[in-house]
Amino acid sequence: MRNPLNRSLWREFKQNLARYLAIMVVMVLMISVVSGFLSVVYSSKDLLYKNQDECNVENGQFAVTQTLNKDTKDKIEDLDLSLYENFYSEQDVNDDTMVRVYKTRKDVNIQSIYEGRLPNKENEIALDRLFAEKNNYKIGKTIKLNKKNIKIVGTIAVPDYTSLIEKNSDLMMDAIHFGIAIVNQDTFDNFKKDNVTYNYSYVLDKKDVTDKQNYDKLNDIRDICTENGYMLTNMMTAEMNQCISFLPNDMGGDIPMIETLFYIILVILAFIFVVISETIIEDQSTVIGTLLASGYTKNELTRHYMALPIIITFLSAVIGNIAGYTLLPTYFTNLYYGSYCLPPLEVKFIPSAFISTTIVPLIFMIVINYLMLSRKLKMAPIRFLRRDTHKNKVRKHINLKHGSFFRRFQIRVILQNKGSYFTLFVGIIFASFIFVFGLIMQPTIDKYMEITKDSVKTEYQYVLKAPVELKKSQKAEKLTFTSLETYYEPANMNLDISFYGLENDSKYYGDVSLPKDKDEVTISYDFAQKMGLKKGDTVTFTNTYTEKDYKFKVYDIYDYRAGFSAYLTRENLNKILKEDENYYNGYLSNKKLDIDEEYIQSKITKNDVAKIGEQMTESFGQMIPIMTSVSIIIYLVVMYILTKLVIDRNSGNMSFLKVMGYDDKEIKKLYLNATTIVVLVSLIVSAPLSYFTMDKLMKFAFMRFAGYIEIYMPYYLYALVLVLGLLVYSIVSFIINKTIQRIDLGEALKDTE
């Protein structure tokens, strides 16, 4: 015999149409967003590895001051690897924009055509697709390099620059001020006359080597070069090269955070389903009591009340996945392709994404609803017949003596509906968190850039390939500079730390407390926060070129917010590097120095810091609209459904009050104002709680970011969370007020004993 309650499913759906549709809107929205995001991320990940394999991406590279002779090349290739010339010439577009020009590649790091074609004539060029987009360069137009107008014939992507990072020590990609280009041999020879970097790429014969084995091979290459009289200016494996490794390391890093947010929403929606089902059970308690007394089992009834939540979840998953695979991939593709350089993407069906957005939500709904409803339906049939569905256990009566009648009544309403109000509290907290997440990034980036600019002590910092004496008319402060690595365990990665050997009476770093002991070091604030270091701790650093380890005790922490750095006296750093006591390889100055570019290894200016801010704003800015929209929708849905449930659960009591002469305004004061108190408390708590949670979450999200960013939440955001919440609640309150006005006095005549 079929369960007669199944005939009531459609009626129950129509009676709760607004609630179910509201939940469905949120669920479809979240599933479509997560489905679209995961499909793009996983498809991009597959494309990345496929492209690296098909385009023969390098295992490592090194640069020398002159071309290698055949004998040296042969010795290097005897190490079971293939060696390729990958020379490039850096050409300025303007004062702060530069293009790194390569000739057309045929054997290693092969370019993929995005649009147009490869250059086959002199004075033709193909630009990296992302650089071209950021700077509005179009195919058929020209770009001025080396005082010549060169025609743009195509856009490309290359596997060794999936992230446009000019210097490996840079914190962020910078597709606005730095790009990659391909030209033919004749055009490259013209550029080569001005400047050229003799860069070599190598590909190992064995594909399954570990990072350690690859690094050992690179050291063997270094030894061969130095033995044959060549000076290396750069060397790194593919893993060490941020242009290659940044995207694989970053790609998928957002997945745990997005899935966690998604699952939290699912749990909240599951509990809302439970609250709705419990309300229906209370309304139909006499019918349930009759069925139980007639021989129907608790499991049969549990399955019935689980049916609508499961059906709605299933339909939401179907609609959400369709939307996720058809409407949203373009948005998320633009989001990814707005930061990274990849060939054209074809979004594929991803089984793991389908499990996350369809199977997992169904499991959540089944498990949570079954556990909660089976507990609710444990009572004896006689209690359902008596409509005694709340008294699962003897509760201690709270004697309220103080305050007005209205205040005491409101407290009773809150206590009697504490389950619904707790879900409302959690929903508001989470919606506030998403809202804060969407809005906090811009002020955080702005604050980071402000602090960083204040931390930069000089207008110009030069690092030289070899000591260069300045003209007498130029004044600058000498320093010794080197870069060492330290292991960062939480992210399983090595961090590059800039070591500054300063003068004791430094003009620019006069506020740094420099240790006298060469085994001690002062570290920057960012480095200390990232690593969780304090004074007295010991840190181990490694020179990647010599594999030598150095142990230092933290002498002091310097309030420097522009990167990871360590400070010693120049004398001590020279001793550590086994250099002459007067050795130096850098200058600090507030004016641009006249130094031949041939001797400059790197140059850092305050403008470089501004570039980082531009790129970060570009990367995170696109997330703000979608996060804000989602938070407002969740606000509306959670507040409306749970507030309406409280009103519906107490409709009988409200009817009694109307019979006793209370008007709608007084009833609203008794019931709706109780909800207002809960909402107000939730909103006040949500802002600081969201900030605390955000701080912890962003540390996790930026774990693999080669820098340290502190979350900054200005005071106006606290007020904005409160104002937005109250604005949304005022809309909900207006709708609920209309519901109170429609409550019939006949409710009081129903059997409510």
PDB file of N, CA and C in Angstrom, residues 505-577:
ATOM      1  N   ASP A 505      76.442  53.147   9.507  1.00  0.00           N
ATOM      2  CA  ASP A 505      75.828  54.476   9.585  1.00  0.00           C
ATOM      3  C   ASP A 505      75.000  54.756   8.328  1.00  0.00           C
ATOM      4  N   SER A 506      74.233  53.755   7.888  1.00  0.00           N
ATOM      5  CA  SER A 506      73.458  53.859   6.659  1.00  0.00           C
ATOM      6  C   SER A 506      72.532  55.073   6.673  1.00  0.00           C
ATOM      7  N   LYS A 507      72.568  55.825   5.596  1.00  0.00           N
ATOM      8  CA  LYS A 507      71.714  57.004   5.454  1.00  0.00           C
ATOM      9  C   LYS A 507      70.255  56.604   5.256  1.00  0.00           C
ATOM     10  N   TYR A 508      70.046  55.475   4.579  1.00  0.00           N
ATOM     11  CA  TYR A 508      68.694  55.082   4.204  1.00  0.00           C
ATOM     12  C   TYR A 508      68.069  54.090   5.196  1.00  0.00           C
ATOM     13  N   TYR A 509      68.902  53.307   5.828  1.00  0.00           N
ATOM     14  CA  TYR A 509      68.409  52.314   6.789  1.00  0.00           C
ATOM     15  C   TYR A 509      68.951  52.602   8.183  1.00  0.00           C
ATOM     16  N   GLY A 510      68.929  53.866   8.548  1.00  0.00           N
ATOM     17  CA  GLY A 510      69.467  54.258   9.850  1.00  0.00           C
ATOM     18  C   GLY A 510      68.652  53.745  11.019  1.00  0.00           C
ATOM     19  N   ASP A 511      67.385  53.356  10.757  1.00  0.00           N
ATOM     20  CA  ASP A 511      66.535  52.870  11.848  1.00  0.00           C
ATOM     21  C   ASP A 511      66.589  51.361  12.010  1.00  0.00           C
ATOM     22  N   VAL A 512      67.455  50.689  11.243  1.00  0.00           N
ATOM     23  CA  VAL A 512      67.601  49.237  11.388  1.00  0.00           C
ATOM     24  C   VAL A 512      68.618  48.936  12.476  1.00  0.00           C
ATOM     25  N   SER A 513      68.270  48.039  13.368  1.00  0.00           N
ATOM     26  CA  SER A 513      69.196  47.603  14.408  1.00  0.00           C
ATOM     27  C   SER A 513      70.020  46.439  13.862  1.00  0.00           C
ATOM     28  N   LEU A 514      71.275  46.723  13.502  1.00  0.00           N
ATOM     29  CA  LEU A 514      72.132  45.707  12.881  1.00  0.00           C
ATOM     30  C   LEU A 514      72.908  44.937  13.948  1.00  0.00           C
ATOM     31  N   PRO A 515      72.877  43.602  13.874  1.00  0.00           N
ATOM     32  CA  PRO A 515      73.613  42.812  14.870  1.00  0.00           C
ATOM     33  C   PRO A 515      75.123  42.881  14.632  1.00  0.00           C
ATOM     34  N   LYS A 516      75.877  42.766  15.711  1.00  0.00           N
ATOM     35  CA  LYS A 516      77.335  42.754  15.586  1.00  0.00           C
ATOM     36  C   LYS A 516      77.851  41.359  15.295  1.00  0.00           C
ATOM     37  N   ASP A 517      77.170  40.364  15.834  1.00  0.00           N
ATOM     38  CA  ASP A 517      77.571  38.972  15.635  1.00  0.00           C
ATOM     39  C   ASP A 517      77.173  38.526  14.230  1.00  0.00           C
ATOM     40  N   LYS A 518      78.094  37.914  13.512  1.00  0.00           N
ATOM     41  CA  LYS A 518      77.789  37.509  12.139  1.00  0.00           C
ATOM     42  C   LYS A 518      76.836  36.321  12.073  1.00  0.00           C
ATOM     43  N   ASP A 519      76.573  35.668  13.212  1.00  0.00           N
ATOM     44  CA  ASP A 519      75.608  34.567  13.254  1.00  0.00           C
ATOM     45  C   ASP A 519      74.207  35.050  13.624  1.00  0.00           C
ATOM     46  N   GLU A 520      74.042  36.360  13.701  1.00  0.00           N
ATOM     47  CA  GLU A 520      72.728  36.925  13.999  1.00  0.00           C
ATOM     48  C   GLU A 520      72.262  37.778  12.831  1.00  0.00           C
ATOM     49  N   VAL A 521      70.955  37.949  12.726  1.00  0.00           N
ATOM     50  CA  VAL A 521      70.392  38.693  11.615  1.00  0.00           C
ATOM     51  C   VAL A 521      69.107  39.383  12.061  1.00  0.00           C
ATOM     52  N   THR A 522      68.880  40.563  11.512  1.00  0.00           N
ATOM     53  CA  THR A 522      67.603  41.258  11.701  1.00  0.00           C
ATOM     54  C   THR A 522      66.726  40.945  10.499  1.00  0.00           C
ATOM     55  N   ILE A 523      65.479  40.591  10.747  1.00  0.00           N
ATOM     56  CA  ILE A 523      64.592  40.200   9.648  1.00  0.00           C
ATOM     57  C   ILE A 523      63.433  41.187   9.525  1.00  0.00           C
ATOM     58  N   SER A 524      62.813  41.210   8.353  1.00  0.00           N
ATOM     59  CA  SER A 524      61.700  42.134   8.100  1.00  0.00           C
ATOM     60  C   SER A 524      60.422  41.626   8.767  1.00  0.00           C
ATOM     61  N   TYR A 525      59.514  42.547   8.993  1.00  0.00           N
ATOM     62  CA  TYR A 525      58.222  42.233   9.625  1.00  0.00           C
ATOM     63  C   TYR A 525      57.449  41.203   8.798  1.00  0.00           C
ATOM     64  N   ASP A 526      57.409  41.399   7.481  1.00  0.00           N
ATOM     65  CA  ASP A 526      56.677  40.469   6.613  1.00  0.00           C
ATOM     66  C   ASP A 526      57.221  39.053   6.734  1.00  0.00           C
ATOM     67  N   PHE A 527      58.531  38.938   6.730  1.00  0.00           N
ATOM     68  CA  PHE A 527      59.164  37.624   6.839  1.00  0.00           C
ATOM     69  C   PHE A 527      58.851  36.978   8.181  1.00  0.00           C
ATOM     70  N   ALA A 528      58.918  37.759   9.247  1.00  0.00           N
ATOM     71  CA  ALA A 528      58.632  37.230  10.587  1.00  0.00           C
ATOM     72  C   ALA A 528      57.189  36.749  10.685  1.00  0.00           C
ATOM     73  N   GLN A 529      56.248  37.524  10.126  1.00  0.00           N
ATOM     74  CA  GLN A 529      54.834  37.149  10.189  1.00  0.00           C
ATOM     75  C   GLN A 529      54.545  35.913   9.352  1.00  0.00           C
ATOM     76  N   LYS A 530      55.126  35.850   8.176  1.00  0.00           N
ATOM     77  CA  LYS A 530      54.903  34.705   7.287  1.00  0.00           C
ATOM     78  C   LYS A 530      55.403  33.408   7.919  1.00  0.00           C
ATOM     79  N   MET A 531      56.570  33.464   8.531  1.00  0.00           N
ATOM     80  CA  MET A 531      57.200  32.276   9.096  1.00  0.00           C
ATOM     81  C   MET A 531      56.823  32.040  10.557  1.00  0.00           C
ATOM     82  N   GLY A 532      56.179  33.030  11.174  1.00  0.00           N
ATOM     83  CA  GLY A 532      55.854  32.902  12.593  1.00  0.00           C
ATOM     84  C   GLY A 532      57.087  32.974  13.477  1.00  0.00           C
ATOM     85  N   LEU A 533      58.029  33.861  13.112  1.00  0.00           N
ATOM     86  CA  LEU A 533      59.291  33.970  13.850  1.00  0.00           C
ATOM     87  C   LEU A 533      59.242  35.105  14.863  1.00  0.00           C
ATOM     88  N   LYS A 534      60.032  34.972  15.901  1.00  0.00           N
ATOM     89  CA  LYS A 534      60.185  36.040  16.895  1.00  0.00           C
ATOM     90  C   LYS A 534      61.656  36.133  17.292  1.00  0.00           C
ATOM     91  N   LYS A 535      61.996  37.161  18.057  1.00  0.00           N
ATOM     92  CA  LYS A 535      63.383  37.346  18.480  1.00  0.00           C
ATOM     93  C   LYS A 535      63.893  36.107  19.207  1.00  0.00           C
ATOM     94  N   GLY A 536      65.131  35.727  18.872  1.00  0.00           N
ATOM     95  CA  GLY A 536      65.747  34.583  19.525  1.00  0.00           C
ATOM     96  C   GLY A 536      65.595  33.283  18.773  1.00  0.00           C
ATOM     97  N   ASP A 537      64.663  33.238  17.803  1.00  0.00           N
ATOM     98  CA  ASP A 537      64.478  32.019  17.006  1.00  0.00           C
ATOM     99  C   ASP A 537      65.647  31.829  16.046  1.00  0.00           C
ATOM    100  N   THR A 538      65.856  30.594  15.658  1.00  0.00           N
ATOM    101  CA  THR A 538      66.924  30.262  14.707  1.00  0.00           C
ATOM    102  C   THR A 538      66.315  29.899  13.361  1.00  0.00           C
ATOM    103  N   VAL A 539      66.892  30.440  12.297  1.00  0.00           N
ATOM    104  CA  VAL A 539      66.409  30.181  10.941  1.00  0.00           C
ATOM    105  C   VAL A 539      67.557  29.655  10.092  1.00  0.00           C
ATOM    106  N   THR A 540      67.240  28.680   9.238  1.00  0.00           N
ATOM    107  CA  THR A 540      68.242  28.119   8.326  1.00  0.00           C
ATOM    108  C   THR A 540      67.981  28.624   6.911  1.00  0.00           C
ATOM    109  N   PHE A 541      69.026  29.160   6.280  1.00  0.00           N
ATOM    110  CA  PHE A 541      68.943  29.645   4.901  1.00  0.00           C
ATOM    111  C   PHE A 541      69.879  28.812   4.037  1.00  0.00           C
ATOM    112  N   THR A 542      69.526  28.718   2.756  1.00  0.00           N
ATOM    113  CA  THR A 542      70.312  27.913   1.824  1.00  0.00           C
ATOM    114  C   THR A 542      70.677  28.734   0.597  1.00  0.00           C
ATOM    115  N   ASN A 543      71.924  28.634   0.187  1.00  0.00           N
ATOM    116  CA  ASN A 543      72.362  29.210  -1.076  1.00  0.00           C
ATOM    117  C   ASN A 543      72.125  28.162  -2.165  1.00  0.00           C
ATOM    118  N   THR A 544      71.167  28.423  -3.052  1.00  0.00           N
ATOM    119  CA  THR A 544      70.786  27.415  -4.050  1.00  0.00           C
ATOM    120  C   THR A 544      71.897  27.126  -5.046  1.00  0.00           C
ATOM    121  N   TYR A 545      72.831  28.065  -5.189  1.00  0.00           N
ATOM    122  CA  TYR A 545      73.904  27.859  -6.158  1.00  0.00           C
ATOM    123  C   TYR A 545      75.040  27.007  -5.591  1.00  0.00           C
ATOM    124  N   THR A 546      75.256  27.093  -4.294  1.00  0.00           N
ATOM    125  CA  THR A 546      76.352  26.337  -3.676  1.00  0.00           C
ATOM    126  C   THR A 546      75.860  25.220  -2.765  1.00  0.00           C
ATOM    127  N   GLU A 547      74.541  25.199  -2.489  1.00  0.00           N
ATOM    128  CA  GLU A 547      73.911  24.232  -1.577  1.00  0.00           C
ATOM    129  C   GLU A 547      74.449  24.355  -0.150  1.00  0.00           C
ATOM    130  N   LYS A 548      75.020  25.494   0.158  1.00  0.00           N
ATOM    131  CA  LYS A 548      75.535  25.696   1.511  1.00  0.00           C
ATOM    132  C   LYS A 548      74.447  26.277   2.402  1.00  0.00           C
ATOM    133  N   ASP A 549      74.351  25.743   3.636  1.00  0.00           N
ATOM    134  CA  ASP A 549      73.358  26.201   4.599  1.00  0.00           C
ATOM    135  C   ASP A 549      73.977  27.203   5.575  1.00  0.00           C
ATOM    136  N   TYR A 550      73.174  28.161   5.990  1.00  0.00           N
ATOM    137  CA  TYR A 550      73.590  29.158   6.978  1.00  0.00           C
ATOM    138  C   TYR A 550      72.524  29.229   8.072  1.00  0.00           C
ATOM    139  N   LYS A 551      72.952  29.177   9.301  1.00  0.00           N
ATOM    140  CA  LYS A 551      72.030  29.290  10.426  1.00  0.00           C
ATOM    141  C   LYS A 551      72.209  30.640  11.107  1.00  0.00           C
ATOM    142  N   PHE A 552      71.094  31.343  11.292  1.00  0.00           N
ATOM    143  CA  PHE A 552      71.118  32.659  11.928  1.00  0.00           C
ATOM    144  C   PHE A 552      70.116  32.705  13.075  1.00  0.00           C
ATOM    145  N   LYS A 553      70.490  33.452  14.094  1.00  0.00           N
ATOM    146  CA  LYS A 553      69.571  33.730  15.195  1.00  0.00           C
ATOM    147  C   LYS A 553      68.919  35.086  14.937  1.00  0.00           C
ATOM    148  N   VAL A 554      67.603  35.157  15.131  1.00  0.00           N
ATOM    149  CA  VAL A 554      66.879  36.408  14.895  1.00  0.00           C
ATOM    150  C   VAL A 554      67.246  37.412  15.985  1.00  0.00           C
ATOM    151  N   TYR A 555      67.949  38.473  15.580  1.00  0.00           N
ATOM    152  CA  TYR A 555      68.405  39.507  16.511  1.00  0.00           C
ATOM    153  C   TYR A 555      67.306  40.540  16.770  1.00  0.00           C
ATOM    154  N   ASP A 556      66.600  40.917  15.694  1.00  0.00           N
ATOM    155  CA  ASP A 556      65.551  41.926  15.832  1.00  0.00           C
ATOM    156  C   ASP A 556      64.605  41.789  14.642  1.00  0.00           C
ATOM    157  N   ILE A 557      63.417  42.398  14.766  1.00  0.00           N
ATOM    158  CA  ILE A 557      62.438  42.409  13.678  1.00  0.00           C
ATOM    159  C   ILE A 557      62.223  43.855  13.247  1.00  0.00           C
ATOM    160  N   TYR A 558      62.523  44.121  11.994  1.00  0.00           N
ATOM    161  CA  TYR A 558      62.471  45.476  11.445  1.00  0.00           C
ATOM    162  C   TYR A 558      61.133  45.697  10.742  1.00  0.00           C
ATOM    163  N   ASP A 559      60.510  46.819  10.997  1.00  0.00           N
ATOM    164  CA  ASP A 559      59.182  47.113  10.458  1.00  0.00           C
ATOM    165  C   ASP A 559      59.279  47.485   8.976  1.00  0.00           C
ATOM    166  N   TYR A 560      59.561  46.460   8.174  1.00  0.00           N
ATOM    167  CA  TYR A 560      59.661  46.626   6.725  1.00  0.00           C
ATOM    168  C   TYR A 560      58.575  45.764   6.089  1.00  0.00           C
ATOM    169  N   ARG A 561      57.687  46.382   5.269  1.00  0.00           N
ATOM    170  CA  ARG A 561      56.510  45.686   4.747  1.00  0.00           C
ATOM    171  C   ARG A 561      56.557  45.510   3.225  1.00  0.00           C
ATOM    172  N   ALA A 562      57.716  45.586   2.636  1.00  0.00           N
ATOM    173  CA  ALA A 562      57.796  45.508   1.178  1.00  0.00           C
ATOM    174  C   ALA A 562      58.396  44.197   0.692  1.00  0.00           C
ATOM    175  N   GLY A 563      58.421  43.178   1.520  1.00  0.00           N
ATOM    176  CA  GLY A 563      58.958  41.897   1.090  1.00  0.00           C
ATOM    177  C   GLY A 563      59.709  41.180   2.187  1.00  0.00           C
ATOM    178  N   PHE A 564      60.289  40.052   1.825  1.00  0.00           N
ATOM    179  CA  PHE A 564      61.047  39.228   2.765  1.00  0.00           C
ATOM    180  C   PHE A 564      62.520  39.623   2.677  1.00  0.00           C
ATOM    181  N   SER A 565      63.053  40.106   3.783  1.00  0.00           N
ATOM    182  CA  SER A 565      64.442  40.566   3.762  1.00  0.00           C
ATOM    183  C   SER A 565      65.117  40.335   5.099  1.00  0.00           C
ATOM    184  N   ALA A 566      66.434  40.358   5.063  1.00  0.00           N
ATOM    185  CA  ALA A 566      67.257  40.187   6.267  1.00  0.00           C
ATOM    186  C   ALA A 566      68.397  41.199   6.190  1.00  0.00           C
ATOM    187  N   TYR A 567      68.873  41.651   7.360  1.00  0.00           N
ATOM    188  CA  TYR A 567      69.825  42.760   7.411  1.00  0.00           C
ATOM    189  C   TYR A 567      71.011  42.423   8.310  1.00  0.00           C
ATOM    190  N   LEU A 568      72.208  42.673   7.763  1.00  0.00           N
ATOM    191  CA  LEU A 568      73.452  42.527   8.501  1.00  0.00           C
ATOM    192  C   LEU A 568      74.328  43.729   8.154  1.00  0.00           C
ATOM    193  N   THR A 569      75.443  43.826   8.824  1.00  0.00           N
ATOM    194  CA  THR A 569      76.428  44.819   8.396  1.00  0.00           C
ATOM    195  C   THR A 569      77.078  44.311   7.121  1.00  0.00           C
ATOM    196  N   ARG A 570      77.533  45.215   6.296  1.00  0.00           N
ATOM    197  CA  ARG A 570      78.182  44.800   5.041  1.00  0.00           C
ATOM    198  C   ARG A 570      79.428  43.984   5.332  1.00  0.00           C
ATOM    199  N   GLU A 571      80.113  44.342   6.397  1.00  0.00           N
ATOM    200  CA  GLU A 571      81.325  43.616   6.787  1.00  0.00           C
ATOM    201  C   GLU A 571      81.003  42.155   7.099  1.00  0.00           C
ATOM    202  N   ASN A 572      79.943  41.918   7.879  1.00  0.00           N
ATOM    203  CA  ASN A 572      79.582  40.547   8.252  1.00  0.00           C
ATOM    204  C   ASN A 572      79.080  39.743   7.064  1.00  0.00           C
ATOM    205  N   LEU A 573      78.263  40.360   6.208  1.00  0.00           N
ATOM    206  CA  LEU A 573      77.752  39.631   5.044  1.00  0.00           C
ATOM    207  C   LEU A 573      78.887  39.281   4.087  1.00  0.00           C
ATOM    208  N   ASN A 574      79.858  40.169   3.958  1.00  0.00           N
ATOM    209  CA  ASN A 574      81.010  39.862   3.104  1.00  0.00           C
ATOM    210  C   ASN A 574      81.802  38.680   3.655  1.00  0.00           C
ATOM    211  N   LYS A 575      81.919  38.605   4.987  1.00  0.00           N
ATOM    212  CA  LYS A 575      82.619  37.468   5.598  1.00  0.00           C
ATOM    213  C   LYS A 575      81.863  36.170   5.328  1.00  0.00           C
ATOM    214  N   ILE A 576      80.555  36.235   5.454  1.00  0.00           N
ATOM    215  CA  ILE A 576      79.735  35.043   5.224  1.00  0.00           C
ATOM    216  C   ILE A 576      79.865  34.572   3.785  1.00  0.00           C
ATOM    217  N   LEU A 577      79.918  35.528   2.859  1.00  0.00           N
ATOM    218  CA  LEU A 577      80.035  35.187   1.440  1.00  0.00           C
ATOM    219  C   LEU A 577      81.481  34.943   1.022  1.00  0.00           C
TER     220      LEU A 577
END
